[in-house]
Every structure is written in C-alpha cells, then in structure tokens.
Amino acid sequence: LKMTFDRMDINVWEVIEAAKTKPFGFQAFYPGPGLGGHCIPLDPFYLSWKAAEYGMWTRFIGLAGEINTRMPGYVVHRLTEALADEKKTLNGAKVLVLGLSYKADIDDDRESPSYELIELLQERGAEVAYCDPHIPIARPGRKHDLGMQSAPLSAQEFAAYDAVVLSTAHEEFKDPALYAGVKLLCDTRNAVTPPEGCRYVRA
C-alpha cells in the first residue's frame, strides 16, 4: 500500500492515523524498508512449504514475501528520484544509512533489510556508510558481510553526506538537531520531524 499511496501522492502515515480513530476493529501496521528478524521473514515460508506437501497452496504468503523483499529496492528508487531532483546521481553520491538492526532500540540485525539496502546502494555506485549506536561493527551474517564500522552519531557527521536514509527508528535518531546540516533525508519510518532547510522525502 505504501508504494501505491506514494504513486497517488497520498501520505500513508496520515491514512493510518485516520484509520486509528476507529474505536474498534482496526489494528495499525506501519510500513518500512522491508522485514527483518528471525521469524516473519522466514517462518511463514516453512508453513507454505509444509502446506504444499498436503496439496494446499498458500499464495498469499508468497505474494507478501515478494512485496516485502522488494522494499529495499523501492527505497533506493525513491532516493534516486530525490537526488535527481537536485541534479545529482546515486552513482558517486555519499549516502549514510541510519540503523542496521531490524527494529528500533535493539542490537539484533538478523535478516535486517538495512543490509540489502546498503548492498543495493553500493551496486549502484554510491559511497555508503552506516550509523547505528547499537551495532558499532557490522557482523558477518547468513547473506551479508559488509566489513564496516558505524559512523559517529553527530550532526557534523550527518552533514558530510549527500543523503541520509533512516532505515531503523532508534530513539537516538529522532533528534531534529542531528539533521540541521543534512541536504536530503529519506525517511522510511516517518520518524523524524526535519528542521527547516533539510529536504525530506518519505520512502
């Protein structure tokens, strides 16, 4: 829905907030740059595989997985468009990704979409760094081995990049003062109120 609403120029976060005013029968789920963790990205596919043994085809599980897997690519697409609006290209751009863990305020990076996001940016020629106060060194994982260390958490550091992409909404990242010198902030979590002068794009 986030991708559809973006195409329609509708703020999906405003839609969710409006839907939450319903006094019953609604549970809010929020979009992001993809799914991570040890369960949701993997366990439904075990069910799908087992169901197939019994002649049951759980297409919805597969479709949901495909859409969630595409989300890091969608974030890269939105960032590429935003840079192009500034007459810049992703190839050669300095990009800082905020957050390696798969959810806020923890150090668990299993299946985190941030890894896929970083690798896609690198494949397209961006010079990428990350900042995560909970993960000072990017650990080798099942699919990824970035060999990177976290950049410092400071406004001066953030201002040194052509774009900052917020992937994980750690509390430490919600201070607007951090973005005072940021040229372009691509927020995948609707987590930051940007200061004046910072171009802000939801992705």
PDB file of C-alpha atoms in Angstrom:
ATOM      1  CA  LEU A   1       0.000   0.000   0.000  1.00  0.00           C
ATOM      2  CA  LYS A   2       2.853   2.402   0.714  1.00  0.00           C
ATOM      3  CA  MET A   3       4.059   2.164  -2.879  1.00  0.00           C
ATOM      4  CA  THR A   4       0.523   2.595  -4.222  1.00  0.00           C
ATOM      5  CA  PHE A   5      -0.175   5.597  -1.999  1.00  0.00           C
ATOM      6  CA  ASP A   6       3.139   7.197  -2.996  1.00  0.00           C
ATOM      7  CA  ARG A   7       2.099   6.911  -6.648  1.00  0.00           C
ATOM      8  CA  MET A   8      -1.231   8.558  -5.750  1.00  0.00           C
ATOM      9  CA  ASP A   9       0.557  11.300  -3.766  1.00  0.00           C
ATOM     10  CA  ILE A  10      -1.211  10.211  -0.570  1.00  0.00           C
ATOM     11  CA  ASN A  11       0.643  10.139   2.760  1.00  0.00           C
ATOM     12  CA  VAL A  12       0.219   6.559   4.018  1.00  0.00           C
ATOM     13  CA  TRP A  13       1.067   7.647   7.572  1.00  0.00           C
ATOM     14  CA  GLU A  14      -1.827  10.108   7.588  1.00  0.00           C
ATOM     15  CA  VAL A  15      -4.130   7.349   6.331  1.00  0.00           C
ATOM     16  CA  ILE A  16      -3.037   5.050   9.180  1.00  0.00           C
ATOM     17  CA  GLU A  17      -3.514   7.790  11.777  1.00  0.00           C
ATOM     18  CA  ALA A  18      -7.008   8.489  10.440  1.00  0.00           C
ATOM     19  CA  ALA A  19      -7.896   4.778  10.477  1.00  0.00           C
ATOM     20  CA  LYS A  20      -6.710   4.523  14.095  1.00  0.00           C
ATOM     21  CA  THR A  21      -9.525   6.849  15.145  1.00  0.00           C
ATOM     22  CA  LYS A  22     -11.962   3.994  14.542  1.00  0.00           C
ATOM     23  CA  PRO A  23     -12.874   2.802  18.062  1.00  0.00           C
ATOM     24  CA  PHE A  24     -12.869  -0.916  17.188  1.00  0.00           C
ATOM     25  CA  GLY A  25     -11.892  -3.405  14.501  1.00  0.00           C
ATOM     26  CA  PHE A  26      -8.629  -1.797  13.407  1.00  0.00           C
ATOM     27  CA  GLN A  27      -5.032  -2.743  14.181  1.00  0.00           C
ATOM     28  CA  ALA A  28      -2.370  -0.347  12.921  1.00  0.00           C
ATOM     29  CA  PHE A  29       0.555  -1.787  10.962  1.00  0.00           C
ATOM     30  CA  TYR A  30       3.284   0.528   9.745  1.00  0.00           C
ATOM     31  CA  PRO A  31       5.347   0.345   6.553  1.00  0.00           C
ATOM     32  CA  GLY A  32       9.124   0.355   6.443  1.00  0.00           C
ATOM     33  CA  PRO A  33      12.116  -0.595   4.294  1.00  0.00           C
ATOM     34  CA  GLY A  34      11.354  -4.327   4.493  1.00  0.00           C
ATOM     35  CA  LEU A  35      11.011  -7.071   7.078  1.00  0.00           C
ATOM     36  CA  GLY A  36      13.688  -8.358   9.410  1.00  0.00           C
ATOM     37  CA  GLY A  37      14.132 -10.597  12.414  1.00  0.00           C
ATOM     38  CA  HIS A  38      14.300 -14.315  12.959  1.00  0.00           C
ATOM     39  CA  CYS A  39      10.629 -15.134  12.421  1.00  0.00           C
ATOM     40  CA  ILE A  40       8.457 -13.150   9.989  1.00  0.00           C
ATOM     41  CA  PRO A  41      10.905 -13.138   7.032  1.00  0.00           C
ATOM     42  CA  LEU A  42      11.385 -16.922   7.329  1.00  0.00           C
ATOM     43  CA  ASP A  43       8.770 -18.845   9.292  1.00  0.00           C
ATOM     44  CA  PRO A  44       5.739 -18.241   7.020  1.00  0.00           C
ATOM     45  CA  PHE A  45       7.639 -19.944   4.206  1.00  0.00           C
ATOM     46  CA  TYR A  46       8.029 -23.093   6.305  1.00  0.00           C
ATOM     47  CA  LEU A  47       4.243 -23.137   6.638  1.00  0.00           C
ATOM     48  CA  SER A  48       3.859 -22.567   2.902  1.00  0.00           C
ATOM     49  CA  TRP A  49       6.284 -25.407   2.127  1.00  0.00           C
ATOM     50  CA  LYS A  50       4.534 -27.787   4.541  1.00  0.00           C
ATOM     51  CA  ALA A  51       1.089 -26.836   3.252  1.00  0.00           C
ATOM     52  CA  ALA A  52       2.215 -27.687  -0.294  1.00  0.00           C
ATOM     53  CA  GLU A  53       3.001 -31.233   0.871  1.00  0.00           C
ATOM     54  CA  TYR A  54      -0.691 -31.537   1.673  1.00  0.00           C
ATOM     55  CA  GLY A  55      -1.840 -30.065  -1.617  1.00  0.00           C
ATOM     56  CA  MET A  56      -2.645 -26.639  -0.183  1.00  0.00           C
ATOM     57  CA  TRP A  57      -1.278 -23.574  -1.978  1.00  0.00           C
ATOM     58  CA  THR A  58      -0.781 -20.563   0.265  1.00  0.00           C
ATOM     59  CA  ARG A  59      -0.240 -17.971  -2.463  1.00  0.00           C
ATOM     60  CA  PHE A  60      -0.847 -15.036  -0.146  1.00  0.00           C
ATOM     61  CA  ILE A  61       2.227 -15.930   1.926  1.00  0.00           C
ATOM     62  CA  GLY A  62       4.394 -15.995  -1.182  1.00  0.00           C
ATOM     63  CA  LEU A  63       2.994 -12.728  -2.520  1.00  0.00           C
ATOM     64  CA  ALA A  64       3.500 -10.956   0.807  1.00  0.00           C
ATOM     65  CA  GLY A  65       7.072 -12.230   0.898  1.00  0.00           C
ATOM     66  CA  GLU A  66       7.755 -10.964  -2.627  1.00  0.00           C
ATOM     67  CA  ILE A  67       6.454  -7.487  -1.827  1.00  0.00           C
ATOM     68  CA  ASN A  68       8.432  -7.221   1.413  1.00  0.00           C
ATOM     69  CA  THR A  69      11.587  -8.429  -0.354  1.00  0.00           C
ATOM     70  CA  ARG A  70      11.200  -5.625  -2.918  1.00  0.00           C
ATOM     71  CA  MET A  71      11.024  -2.835  -0.334  1.00  0.00           C
ATOM     72  CA  PRO A  72      14.782  -2.073  -0.100  1.00  0.00           C
ATOM     73  CA  GLY A  73      14.782  -1.642  -3.878  1.00  0.00           C
ATOM     74  CA  TYR A  74      11.841   0.724  -3.603  1.00  0.00           C
ATOM     75  CA  VAL A  75      13.722   2.840  -1.053  1.00  0.00           C
ATOM     76  CA  VAL A  76      16.679   3.038  -3.454  1.00  0.00           C
ATOM     77  CA  HIS A  77      14.272   4.088  -6.229  1.00  0.00           C
ATOM     78  CA  ARG A  78      12.814   6.897  -4.087  1.00  0.00           C
ATOM     79  CA  LEU A  79      16.292   8.066  -3.106  1.00  0.00           C
ATOM     80  CA  THR A  80      17.444   8.033  -6.736  1.00  0.00           C
ATOM     81  CA  GLU A  81      14.450  10.192  -7.722  1.00  0.00           C
ATOM     82  CA  ALA A  82      15.092  12.626  -4.870  1.00  0.00           C
ATOM     83  CA  LEU A  83      18.756  13.004  -5.825  1.00  0.00           C
ATOM     84  CA  ALA A  84      17.785  13.517  -9.470  1.00  0.00           C
ATOM     85  CA  ASP A  85      15.529  16.390  -8.394  1.00  0.00           C
ATOM     86  CA  GLU A  86      18.702  18.002  -7.031  1.00  0.00           C
ATOM     87  CA  LYS A  87      20.558  17.311 -10.308  1.00  0.00           C
ATOM     88  CA  LYS A  88      22.609  14.585  -8.621  1.00  0.00           C
ATOM     89  CA  THR A  89      23.057  10.895  -9.369  1.00  0.00           C
ATOM     90  CA  LEU A  90      23.168   7.977  -6.976  1.00  0.00           C
ATOM     91  CA  ASN A  91      26.361   6.856  -8.689  1.00  0.00           C
ATOM     92  CA  GLY A  92      29.089   8.655  -6.756  1.00  0.00           C
ATOM     93  CA  ALA A  93      26.793  10.027  -4.052  1.00  0.00           C
ATOM     94  CA  LYS A  94      27.778   9.757  -0.394  1.00  0.00           C
ATOM     95  CA  VAL A  95      24.917   8.067   1.477  1.00  0.00           C
ATOM     96  CA  LEU A  96      24.577   7.409   5.211  1.00  0.00           C
ATOM     97  CA  VAL A  97      22.148   4.653   6.267  1.00  0.00           C
ATOM     98  CA  LEU A  98      20.795   5.041   9.796  1.00  0.00           C
ATOM     99  CA  GLY A  99      20.233   1.751  11.580  1.00  0.00           C
ATOM    100  CA  LEU A 100      21.371  -1.827  10.970  1.00  0.00           C
ATOM    101  CA  SER A 101      19.111  -3.601  13.441  1.00  0.00           C
ATOM    102  CA  TYR A 102      15.796  -4.854  12.116  1.00  0.00           C
ATOM    103  CA  LYS A 103      13.753  -2.881  14.640  1.00  0.00           C
ATOM    104  CA  ALA A 104      14.261   0.100  16.892  1.00  0.00           C
ATOM    105  CA  ASP A 105      16.378   0.239  20.033  1.00  0.00           C
ATOM    106  CA  ILE A 106      17.841  -3.271  19.884  1.00  0.00           C
ATOM    107  CA  ASP A 107      21.100  -4.760  18.595  1.00  0.00           C
ATOM    108  CA  ASP A 108      19.526  -7.679  16.699  1.00  0.00           C
ATOM    109  CA  ASP A 109      20.331  -7.416  12.987  1.00  0.00           C
ATOM    110  CA  ARG A 110      19.111 -10.822  11.809  1.00  0.00           C
ATOM    111  CA  GLU A 111      17.600 -10.574   8.314  1.00  0.00           C
ATOM    112  CA  SER A 112      17.630  -6.775   8.598  1.00  0.00           C
ATOM    113  CA  PRO A 113      16.568  -5.028   5.376  1.00  0.00           C
ATOM    114  CA  SER A 114      19.296  -2.442   6.021  1.00  0.00           C
ATOM    115  CA  TYR A 115      21.910  -4.891   4.752  1.00  0.00           C
ATOM    116  CA  GLU A 116      20.090  -5.358   1.460  1.00  0.00           C
ATOM    117  CA  LEU A 117      19.577  -1.608   1.223  1.00  0.00           C
ATOM    118  CA  ILE A 118      23.295  -0.910   1.704  1.00  0.00           C
ATOM    119  CA  GLU A 119      24.317  -3.511  -0.870  1.00  0.00           C
ATOM    120  CA  LEU A 120      21.847  -2.176  -3.448  1.00  0.00           C
ATOM    121  CA  LEU A 121      23.198   1.336  -2.935  1.00  0.00           C
ATOM    122  CA  GLN A 122      26.762   0.081  -3.354  1.00  0.00           C
ATOM    123  CA  GLU A 123      25.830  -1.821  -6.523  1.00  0.00           C
ATOM    124  CA  ARG A 124      24.534   1.443  -7.985  1.00  0.00           C
ATOM    125  CA  GLY A 125      27.796   3.228  -7.283  1.00  0.00           C
ATOM    126  CA  ALA A 126      27.009   5.048  -4.047  1.00  0.00           C
ATOM    127  CA  GLU A 127      29.657   5.522  -1.379  1.00  0.00           C
ATOM    128  CA  VAL A 128      27.811   4.105   1.634  1.00  0.00           C
ATOM    129  CA  ALA A 129      28.359   4.276   5.382  1.00  0.00           C
ATOM    130  CA  TYR A 130      26.052   3.373   8.239  1.00  0.00           C
ATOM    131  CA  CYS A 131      25.393   4.688  11.728  1.00  0.00           C
ATOM    132  CA  ASP A 132      23.934   2.513  14.474  1.00  0.00           C
ATOM    133  CA  PRO A 133      24.768   3.158  18.138  1.00  0.00           C
ATOM    134  CA  HIS A 134      23.525  -0.357  18.969  1.00  0.00           C
ATOM    135  CA  ILE A 135      25.750  -2.101  16.382  1.00  0.00           C
ATOM    136  CA  PRO A 136      29.217  -0.494  16.305  1.00  0.00           C
ATOM    137  CA  ILE A 137      30.578  -3.158  13.934  1.00  0.00           C
ATOM    138  CA  ALA A 138      28.559  -4.833  11.157  1.00  0.00           C
ATOM    139  CA  ARG A 139      28.710  -8.535  11.943  1.00  0.00           C
ATOM    140  CA  PRO A 140      29.045 -11.125   9.167  1.00  0.00           C
ATOM    141  CA  GLY A 141      25.687 -12.809   8.627  1.00  0.00           C
ATOM    142  CA  ARG A 142      23.988 -15.565   6.669  1.00  0.00           C
ATOM    143  CA  LYS A 143      23.864 -13.499   3.467  1.00  0.00           C
ATOM    144  CA  HIS A 144      25.901 -10.351   4.098  1.00  0.00           C
ATOM    145  CA  ASP A 145      29.391  -9.352   5.185  1.00  0.00           C
ATOM    146  CA  LEU A 146      29.787  -5.586   4.894  1.00  0.00           C
ATOM    147  CA  GLY A 147      33.061  -5.254   6.786  1.00  0.00           C
ATOM    148  CA  MET A 148      32.008  -1.810   8.061  1.00  0.00           C
ATOM    149  CA  GLN A 149      32.049   0.115  11.327  1.00  0.00           C
ATOM    150  CA  SER A 150      29.410   2.573  12.478  1.00  0.00           C
ATOM    151  CA  ALA A 151      29.935   6.227  11.668  1.00  0.00           C
ATOM    152  CA  PRO A 152      29.703   8.662  14.601  1.00  0.00           C
ATOM    153  CA  LEU A 153      26.285   9.848  15.765  1.00  0.00           C
ATOM    154  CA  SER A 154      26.635  13.595  15.254  1.00  0.00           C
ATOM    155  CA  ALA A 155      25.165  16.440  13.225  1.00  0.00           C
ATOM    156  CA  GLN A 156      28.619  17.176  11.815  1.00  0.00           C
ATOM    157  CA  GLU A 157      28.927  13.597  10.541  1.00  0.00           C
ATOM    158  CA  PHE A 158      25.419  13.559   9.058  1.00  0.00           C
ATOM    159  CA  ALA A 159      26.053  16.829   7.199  1.00  0.00           C
ATOM    160  CA  ALA A 160      29.012  15.290   5.356  1.00  0.00           C
ATOM    161  CA  TYR A 161      26.742  13.134   3.144  1.00  0.00           C
ATOM    162  CA  ASP A 162      24.708  13.879   0.039  1.00  0.00           C
ATOM    163  CA  ALA A 163      21.803  11.945   1.555  1.00  0.00           C
ATOM    164  CA  VAL A 164      20.837  10.297   4.828  1.00  0.00           C
ATOM    165  CA  VAL A 165      18.458   7.300   4.772  1.00  0.00           C
ATOM    166  CA  LEU A 166      16.681   6.454   8.016  1.00  0.00           C
ATOM    167  CA  SER A 167      16.114   2.702   7.970  1.00  0.00           C
ATOM    168  CA  THR A 168      15.639   1.918  11.686  1.00  0.00           C
ATOM    169  CA  ALA A 169      13.846   4.340  14.003  1.00  0.00           C
ATOM    170  CA  HIS A 170      16.169   4.249  17.013  1.00  0.00           C
ATOM    171  CA  GLU A 171      15.310   6.880  19.624  1.00  0.00           C
ATOM    172  CA  GLU A 172      18.790   8.330  19.126  1.00  0.00           C
ATOM    173  CA  PHE A 173      17.874   9.238  15.532  1.00  0.00           C
ATOM    174  CA  LYS A 174      14.740  11.241  16.394  1.00  0.00           C
ATOM    175  CA  ASP A 175      16.501  14.428  17.493  1.00  0.00           C
ATOM    176  CA  PRO A 176      15.856  17.041  14.756  1.00  0.00           C
ATOM    177  CA  ALA A 177      19.120  18.803  15.643  1.00  0.00           C
ATOM    178  CA  LEU A 178      21.042  15.885  14.113  1.00  0.00           C
ATOM    179  CA  TYR A 179      19.707  16.872  10.681  1.00  0.00           C
ATOM    180  CA  ALA A 180      20.482  20.601  10.832  1.00  0.00           C
ATOM    181  CA  GLY A 181      23.068  20.364   8.047  1.00  0.00           C
ATOM    182  CA  VAL A 182      21.583  17.421   6.142  1.00  0.00           C
ATOM    183  CA  LYS A 183      20.844  18.151   2.489  1.00  0.00           C
ATOM    184  CA  LEU A 184      18.421  15.265   1.893  1.00  0.00           C
ATOM    185  CA  LEU A 185      16.735  12.983   4.433  1.00  0.00           C
ATOM    186  CA  CYS A 186      14.982   9.884   3.120  1.00  0.00           C
ATOM    187  CA  ASP A 187      12.826   8.592   5.995  1.00  0.00           C
ATOM    188  CA  THR A 188      11.440   5.052   5.689  1.00  0.00           C
ATOM    189  CA  ARG A 189       9.800   5.134   9.144  1.00  0.00           C
ATOM    190  CA  ASN A 190       8.146   8.560   9.358  1.00  0.00           C
ATOM    191  CA  ALA A 191      10.294   9.006  12.472  1.00  0.00           C
ATOM    192  CA  VAL A 192      11.841  12.460  12.125  1.00  0.00           C
ATOM    193  CA  THR A 193      10.472  15.984  12.052  1.00  0.00           C
ATOM    194  CA  PRO A 194      13.092  17.600   9.828  1.00  0.00           C
ATOM    195  CA  PRO A 195      14.494  21.048  10.591  1.00  0.00           C
ATOM    196  CA  GLU A 196      13.997  23.911   8.174  1.00  0.00           C
ATOM    197  CA  GLY A 197      16.312  23.674   5.186  1.00  0.00           C
ATOM    198  CA  CYS A 198      16.519  19.871   5.200  1.00  0.00           C
ATOM    199  CA  ARG A 199      14.788  18.319   2.197  1.00  0.00           C
ATOM    200  CA  TYR A 200      12.590  15.495   3.474  1.00  0.00           C
ATOM    201  CA  VAL A 201      11.347  12.518   1.455  1.00  0.00           C
ATOM    202  CA  ARG A 202       9.326   9.577   2.744  1.00  0.00           C
ATOM    203  CA  ALA A 203      10.278   6.218   1.260  1.00  0.00           C
TER     204      ALA A 203
END
